[in-house]
C-alpha cells in the first residue's frame, strides 16, 4: 500500500520534470511544448463547459461564494474558476505545483493557493466553500485516501453548495490489456522521469459508482447527476468532453454533480 508521502514525492517528481505535460498529457505537448496561453485556455473551456452543464440541471450558482479547486496543480482550473466566483482557492499536495501556481497567477488577486500535505482538510472549517471542483486528481489517489477526501470535501461545502468531482470508475479492458494500461500509463511518465533522473510513478485508482453512492448515502448530500467523461484518456489534453457511452476499453471516467442539503 502506498502512503501520502510517496504520492507527494511522485507529484513533486512530475512537477519538477514537465509540470504542464504531467497535468495534461497530450503527447504533442511533451518536452515543455505547452504554451501557457494554450494550457490555461483549456482550463477556461473546461470550467465554461462545467458551469453550462450545471446551469442545464437548473442549479443556481452563488457567484459571491468562495470556490475550491482540490488538486489544483499549477492553477489551470483555479484561475478559470476565479473568473466566475468571488474567490477561488487551490489546494495541492505538491510544493512545486503550489509555488508555480502562486507565481503564475500573481496577477489574479482572487486566486489563492495552499499546500495541504494531510489526509484531511483540517485547515478549512465546515461549510466554508460555496462551490467545489476536482478533476483528474482523485483518479491518482489510493482509494482509502480518495474516499476520505471526498468526505472532507462534503464537510467543507456549505448548505446549498454544489460539488462536482471526477473519478476513475473502473478499467474496462480485459486482463492482458488492463495490465498493459497500467504499464503503459506508467511507462510514459517513467520515461520522462528517468530522463530527468527522478524516481516516480503515476498510479491510477478506481472507485465504482455503487461505492460512491454508498459512501455519500450517509452524508447530507444528493447526487443529482453522473456523466461519463474523457478525463481518464492517457493522452488527455484538457479538452473535457461528456461521452454518450462508456469506452469499450480502458478506464471509465465519471463526473458526479452533488448538492449539499440545507
Ligand atoms: C493531473 S494533475 C491535475 C491538476 C488540475 N486539477 C488540473 O486539472 O489542471 C493532479 C494534481 O493533483 C495533485 N494531487 C495528487 N494527490 C493529491 C492530494 N492527496 N491532495 C492534493 N492534491 C493532490 C497533484 O499534485 C497534481 O497537481
Coordinates of C-alpha atoms and ligand atoms in Angstrom, one line a residue:
X1 CA 0.0 0.0 0.0
X2 CA 1.3 3.5 -0.9
X3 CA 1.5 6.4 1.5
X4 CA 0.6 10.0 1.1
X5 CA 4.3 10.8 1.4
X6 CA 5.0 8.6 -1.6
X7 CA 2.2 10.2 -3.5
X8 CA 3.6 13.6 -2.7
X9 CA 7.1 12.5 -3.9
X10 CA 5.6 11.3 -7.1
X11 CA 3.9 14.6 -7.9
X12 CA 7.0 16.5 -6.9
X13 CA 8.9 14.5 -9.4
X14 CA 6.3 15.1 -12.1
X15 CA 6.1 18.8 -11.2
X16 CA 9.9 19.3 -11.5
X17 CA 10.2 17.4 -14.7
X18 CA 7.5 18.8 -17.1
X19 CA 4.6 20.2 -15.0
X20 CA 2.1 21.3 -17.7
X21 CA 2.5 18.0 -19.5
X22 CA 2.2 16.0 -16.3
X23 CA -1.2 17.6 -15.9
X24 CA -2.5 17.5 -19.5
X25 CA -0.7 14.6 -21.1
X26 CA -1.3 15.5 -24.8
X27 CA 1.6 13.7 -26.5
X28 CA 2.1 16.6 -28.8
X29 CA 2.9 18.9 -25.9
X30 CA 5.6 16.7 -24.3
X31 CA 9.0 18.2 -23.5
X32 CA 7.7 21.6 -22.4
X33 CA 5.7 22.2 -25.6
X34 CA 2.6 23.6 -23.9
X35 CA 2.4 27.3 -24.2
X36 CA 1.0 28.9 -21.1
X37 CA -1.8 30.6 -23.0
X38 CA -3.0 27.3 -24.7
X39 CA -2.7 25.5 -21.4
X40 CA -4.8 28.0 -19.4
X41 CA -7.3 28.2 -22.3
X42 CA -8.1 24.5 -21.7
X43 CA -9.0 25.4 -18.1
X44 CA -11.2 28.3 -19.2
X45 CA -13.0 26.0 -21.7
X46 CA -13.4 23.2 -19.1
X47 CA -14.9 25.5 -16.5
X48 CA -17.2 27.1 -19.0
X49 CA -18.5 23.7 -20.1
X50 CA -19.0 22.5 -16.5
X51 CA -20.8 25.7 -15.4
X52 CA -23.0 25.4 -18.5
X53 CA -23.8 21.8 -17.6
X54 CA -24.7 22.8 -14.0
X55 CA -27.0 25.5 -15.3
X56 CA -28.6 22.9 -17.6
X57 CA -29.5 21.0 -14.4
X58 CA -31.4 24.1 -13.2
X59 CA -28.9 24.6 -10.3
X60 CA -28.2 28.1 -9.3
X61 CA -24.5 29.0 -8.7
X62 CA -23.7 31.5 -6.0
X63 CA -21.1 33.8 -7.6
X64 CA -20.5 35.6 -4.3
X65 CA -19.1 32.4 -2.8
X66 CA -15.6 31.1 -2.4
X67 CA -14.8 28.2 -4.7
X68 CA -12.3 25.4 -4.0
X69 CA -10.2 23.6 -6.6
X70 CA -8.9 20.4 -5.0
X71 CA -5.6 19.1 -6.5
X72 CA -5.1 22.4 -8.4
X73 CA -1.7 21.7 -9.9
X74 CA -0.4 25.0 -11.4
X75 CA -3.9 26.5 -11.2
X76 CA -5.3 25.7 -14.7
X77 CA -8.8 25.4 -13.3
X78 CA -8.4 27.7 -10.2
X79 CA -7.7 30.7 -12.4
X80 CA -10.7 29.9 -14.6
X81 CA -13.0 29.4 -11.6
X82 CA -11.8 32.7 -10.2
X83 CA -13.4 34.4 -13.2
X84 CA -16.8 33.1 -12.1
X85 CA -16.6 33.3 -8.2
X86 CA -15.7 35.9 -5.6
X87 CA -12.5 34.0 -5.0
X88 CA -11.1 30.6 -5.9
X89 CA -8.7 28.7 -3.6
X90 CA -6.5 26.0 -5.0
X91 CA -5.1 23.2 -2.8
X92 CA -2.4 20.7 -3.7
X93 CA 0.0 18.2 -2.1
X94 CA 3.0 19.2 -4.3
X95 CA 5.0 22.2 -3.0
X96 CA 6.4 22.8 -6.5
X97 CA 2.9 22.9 -8.1
X98 CA 1.8 25.4 -5.4
X99 CA 4.9 27.6 -5.9
X100 CA 4.3 27.6 -9.7
X101 CA 0.6 28.4 -9.3
X102 CA 1.3 31.2 -6.9
X103 CA 3.9 32.7 -9.3
X104 CA 1.8 32.2 -12.5
X105 CA -1.3 33.8 -11.1
X106 CA 0.2 36.7 -9.1
X107 CA -1.9 39.0 -11.3
X108 CA -5.2 37.4 -10.3
X109 CA -5.8 38.7 -6.9
X110 CA -8.9 36.5 -6.2
X111 CA -6.8 33.2 -6.6
X112 CA -5.2 31.8 -3.5
X113 CA -3.0 28.7 -3.3
X114 CA -2.4 26.3 -0.3
X115 CA -0.2 23.4 0.2
X116 CA -2.0 20.5 2.0
X117 CA 0.1 17.5 2.9
X118 CA -2.5 16.0 5.2
X119 CA -5.0 13.2 4.5
X120 CA -7.8 15.6 5.5
X121 CA -8.7 19.3 5.0
X122 CA -8.5 20.3 8.7
X123 CA -7.3 23.8 7.7
X124 CA -10.8 24.6 6.4
X125 CA -13.9 24.9 8.5
X126 CA -17.2 23.2 7.9
X127 CA -19.4 24.7 5.2
X128 CA -16.7 27.2 4.1
X129 CA -16.9 26.8 0.3
X130 CA -19.9 27.5 -1.9
X131 CA -18.6 25.5 -4.9
X132 CA -16.1 22.7 -5.1
X133 CA -14.5 21.2 -8.2
X134 CA -11.9 18.5 -8.6
X135 CA -10.9 16.9 -11.9
X136 CA -8.1 14.4 -12.8
X137 CA -7.0 14.2 -9.2
X138 CA -8.9 11.5 -7.2
X139 CA -8.1 9.0 -10.0
X140 CA -4.5 9.2 -9.0
X141 CA -5.1 8.7 -5.2
X142 CA -5.3 5.4 -3.5
X143 CA -9.0 4.6 -2.7
X144 CA -8.9 4.8 1.1
X145 CA -7.4 8.4 0.8
X146 CA -9.7 9.4 -2.1
X147 CA -12.8 8.3 -0.1
X148 CA -11.6 10.2 3.0
X149 CA -11.0 13.4 0.8
X150 CA -14.5 13.0 -0.6
X151 CA -16.0 13.1 2.9
X152 CA -13.8 16.1 3.8
X153 CA -14.9 17.9 0.6
X154 CA -18.5 17.3 1.5
X155 CA -17.8 18.6 5.0
X156 CA -16.3 21.9 3.8
X157 CA -19.1 22.5 1.3
X158 CA -21.8 24.9 2.6
X159 CA -25.5 24.0 2.5
X160 CA -27.0 24.5 -0.9
X161 CA -23.4 24.4 -2.4
X162 CA -22.5 22.4 -5.5
X163 CA -19.7 19.8 -5.6
X164 CA -18.6 18.4 -8.9
X165 CA -16.0 15.7 -8.8
X166 CA -14.4 13.2 -11.3
X167 CA -13.2 9.7 -10.5
X168 CA -12.0 6.7 -12.5
X169 CA -14.8 4.2 -12.2
X170 CA -13.1 1.1 -13.4
X171 CA -10.9 -0.3 -16.1
X172 CA -13.0 -1.8 -18.9
X173 CA -10.2 -3.7 -20.5
X174 CA -9.6 -7.5 -20.4
X175 CA -6.9 -8.8 -18.1
X176 CA -4.0 -8.5 -20.5
X177 CA -4.9 -5.1 -21.8
X178 CA -5.6 -4.0 -18.2
X179 CA -2.0 -4.9 -17.4
X180 CA -0.8 -3.1 -20.5
X181 CA -2.8 0.0 -19.5
X182 CA -1.2 0.2 -16.1
X183 CA 2.2 -0.4 -17.6
X184 CA 1.5 2.0 -20.5
X185 CA 0.2 4.8 -18.3
X186 CA 3.2 4.4 -16.0
X187 CA 5.9 3.9 -18.6
X188 CA 5.1 7.1 -20.4
X189 CA 5.7 9.0 -17.2
X190 CA 8.5 6.8 -16.1
X191 CA 10.4 7.5 -19.4
X192 CA 10.1 11.2 -18.7
X193 CA 11.1 10.9 -15.1
X194 CA 14.1 8.6 -15.8
X195 CA 15.4 11.1 -18.3
X196 CA 15.2 13.7 -15.5
X197 CA 16.7 11.2 -13.1
X198 CA 13.6 11.3 -11.0
X199 CA 12.2 8.1 -9.5
X200 CA 8.4 8.4 -9.7
X201 CA 5.3 6.5 -10.6
X202 CA 1.9 7.6 -11.8
X203 CA -0.9 5.5 -10.4
X204 CA -4.5 5.0 -11.4
X205 CA -7.1 4.1 -8.8
X206 CA -10.8 3.4 -9.4
X207 CA -13.9 3.8 -7.2
X208 CA -17.1 2.2 -8.6
X209 CA -20.3 4.2 -8.8
X210 CA -22.0 1.9 -6.2
X211 CA -19.2 2.6 -3.8
X212 CA -19.5 6.4 -4.3
X213 CA -23.3 6.1 -3.8
X214 CA -22.8 4.1 -0.7
X215 CA -20.2 6.5 0.7
X216 CA -22.3 9.6 0.1
X217 CA -25.6 7.9 1.2
X218 CA -24.5 8.6 4.8
X219 CA -23.8 12.3 4.1
X220 CA -26.2 15.2 3.8
X221 CA -25.9 15.4 0.1
X222 CA -27.8 14.4 -3.0
X223 CA -26.2 13.1 -6.2
X224 CA -28.1 15.0 -8.9
X225 CA -26.3 13.6 -12.0
X226 CA -23.5 11.4 -13.2
X227 CA -21.7 12.0 -16.5
X228 CA -19.2 9.8 -18.4
X229 CA -16.2 11.9 -19.4
X230 CA -13.0 11.5 -21.4
X231 CA -10.8 12.5 -18.4
X232 CA -9.1 9.1 -18.0
X233 CA -7.7 9.0 -21.5
X234 CA -3.9 8.7 -21.1
X235 CA -3.5 11.5 -23.7
X236 CA -6.0 13.8 -22.0
X237 CA -5.2 17.3 -23.3
X238 CA -7.5 19.3 -21.1
X239 CA -10.4 19.1 -23.6
X240 CA -13.1 17.8 -21.3
X241 CA -15.9 16.1 -23.1
X242 CA -19.1 14.4 -22.0
X243 CA -19.4 11.0 -23.6
X244 CA -22.6 9.3 -24.7
X245 CA -21.4 5.9 -23.6
X246 CA -18.6 4.3 -21.8
X247 CA -15.4 3.5 -23.7
X248 CA -15.3 -0.3 -24.5
X249 CA -11.7 -0.4 -23.5
X250 CA -9.6 1.4 -20.9
X251 CA -10.6 3.4 -17.9
X252 CA -14.1 4.7 -17.5
X253 CA -14.3 8.2 -16.1
X254 CA -17.3 9.5 -14.2
X255 CA -18.1 13.0 -13.1
X256 CA -20.6 13.5 -10.3
X257 CA -22.7 16.5 -9.6
X258 CA -23.7 16.7 -5.9
X259 CA -25.7 19.3 -3.9
X260 CA -25.5 19.7 -0.1
X261 CA -28.8 19.7 1.6
X262 CA -29.8 22.6 3.8
Ligands
LIG1 C1 -3.2 15.6 -13.2 S1 -2.9 16.9 -12.1 C2 -4.4 17.9 -12.2 C3 -4.3 19.3 -11.9 C4 -5.6 20.1 -12.0 N1 -6.7 19.5 -11.4 C5 -5.9 20.3 -13.5 O1 -6.8 19.7 -14.0 O2 -5.3 21.2 -14.1 C6 -3.2 16.2 -10.5 C7 -2.8 17.1 -9.3 O3 -3.3 16.5 -8.1 C8 -2.4 16.8 -7.1 N2 -2.6 15.8 -6.0 C9 -2.3 14.5 -6.0 N3 -2.7 14.0 -4.8 C10 -3.1 15.0 -4.1 C11 -3.6 15.1 -2.7 N4 -3.7 14.0 -1.9 N5 -4.0 16.2 -2.2 C12 -4.0 17.3 -3.0 N6 -3.5 17.3 -4.3 C13 -3.1 16.2 -4.8 C14 -1.1 16.6 -7.8 O4 0.0 17.2 -7.1 C15 -1.4 17.3 -9.1 O5 -1.0 18.7 -9.1

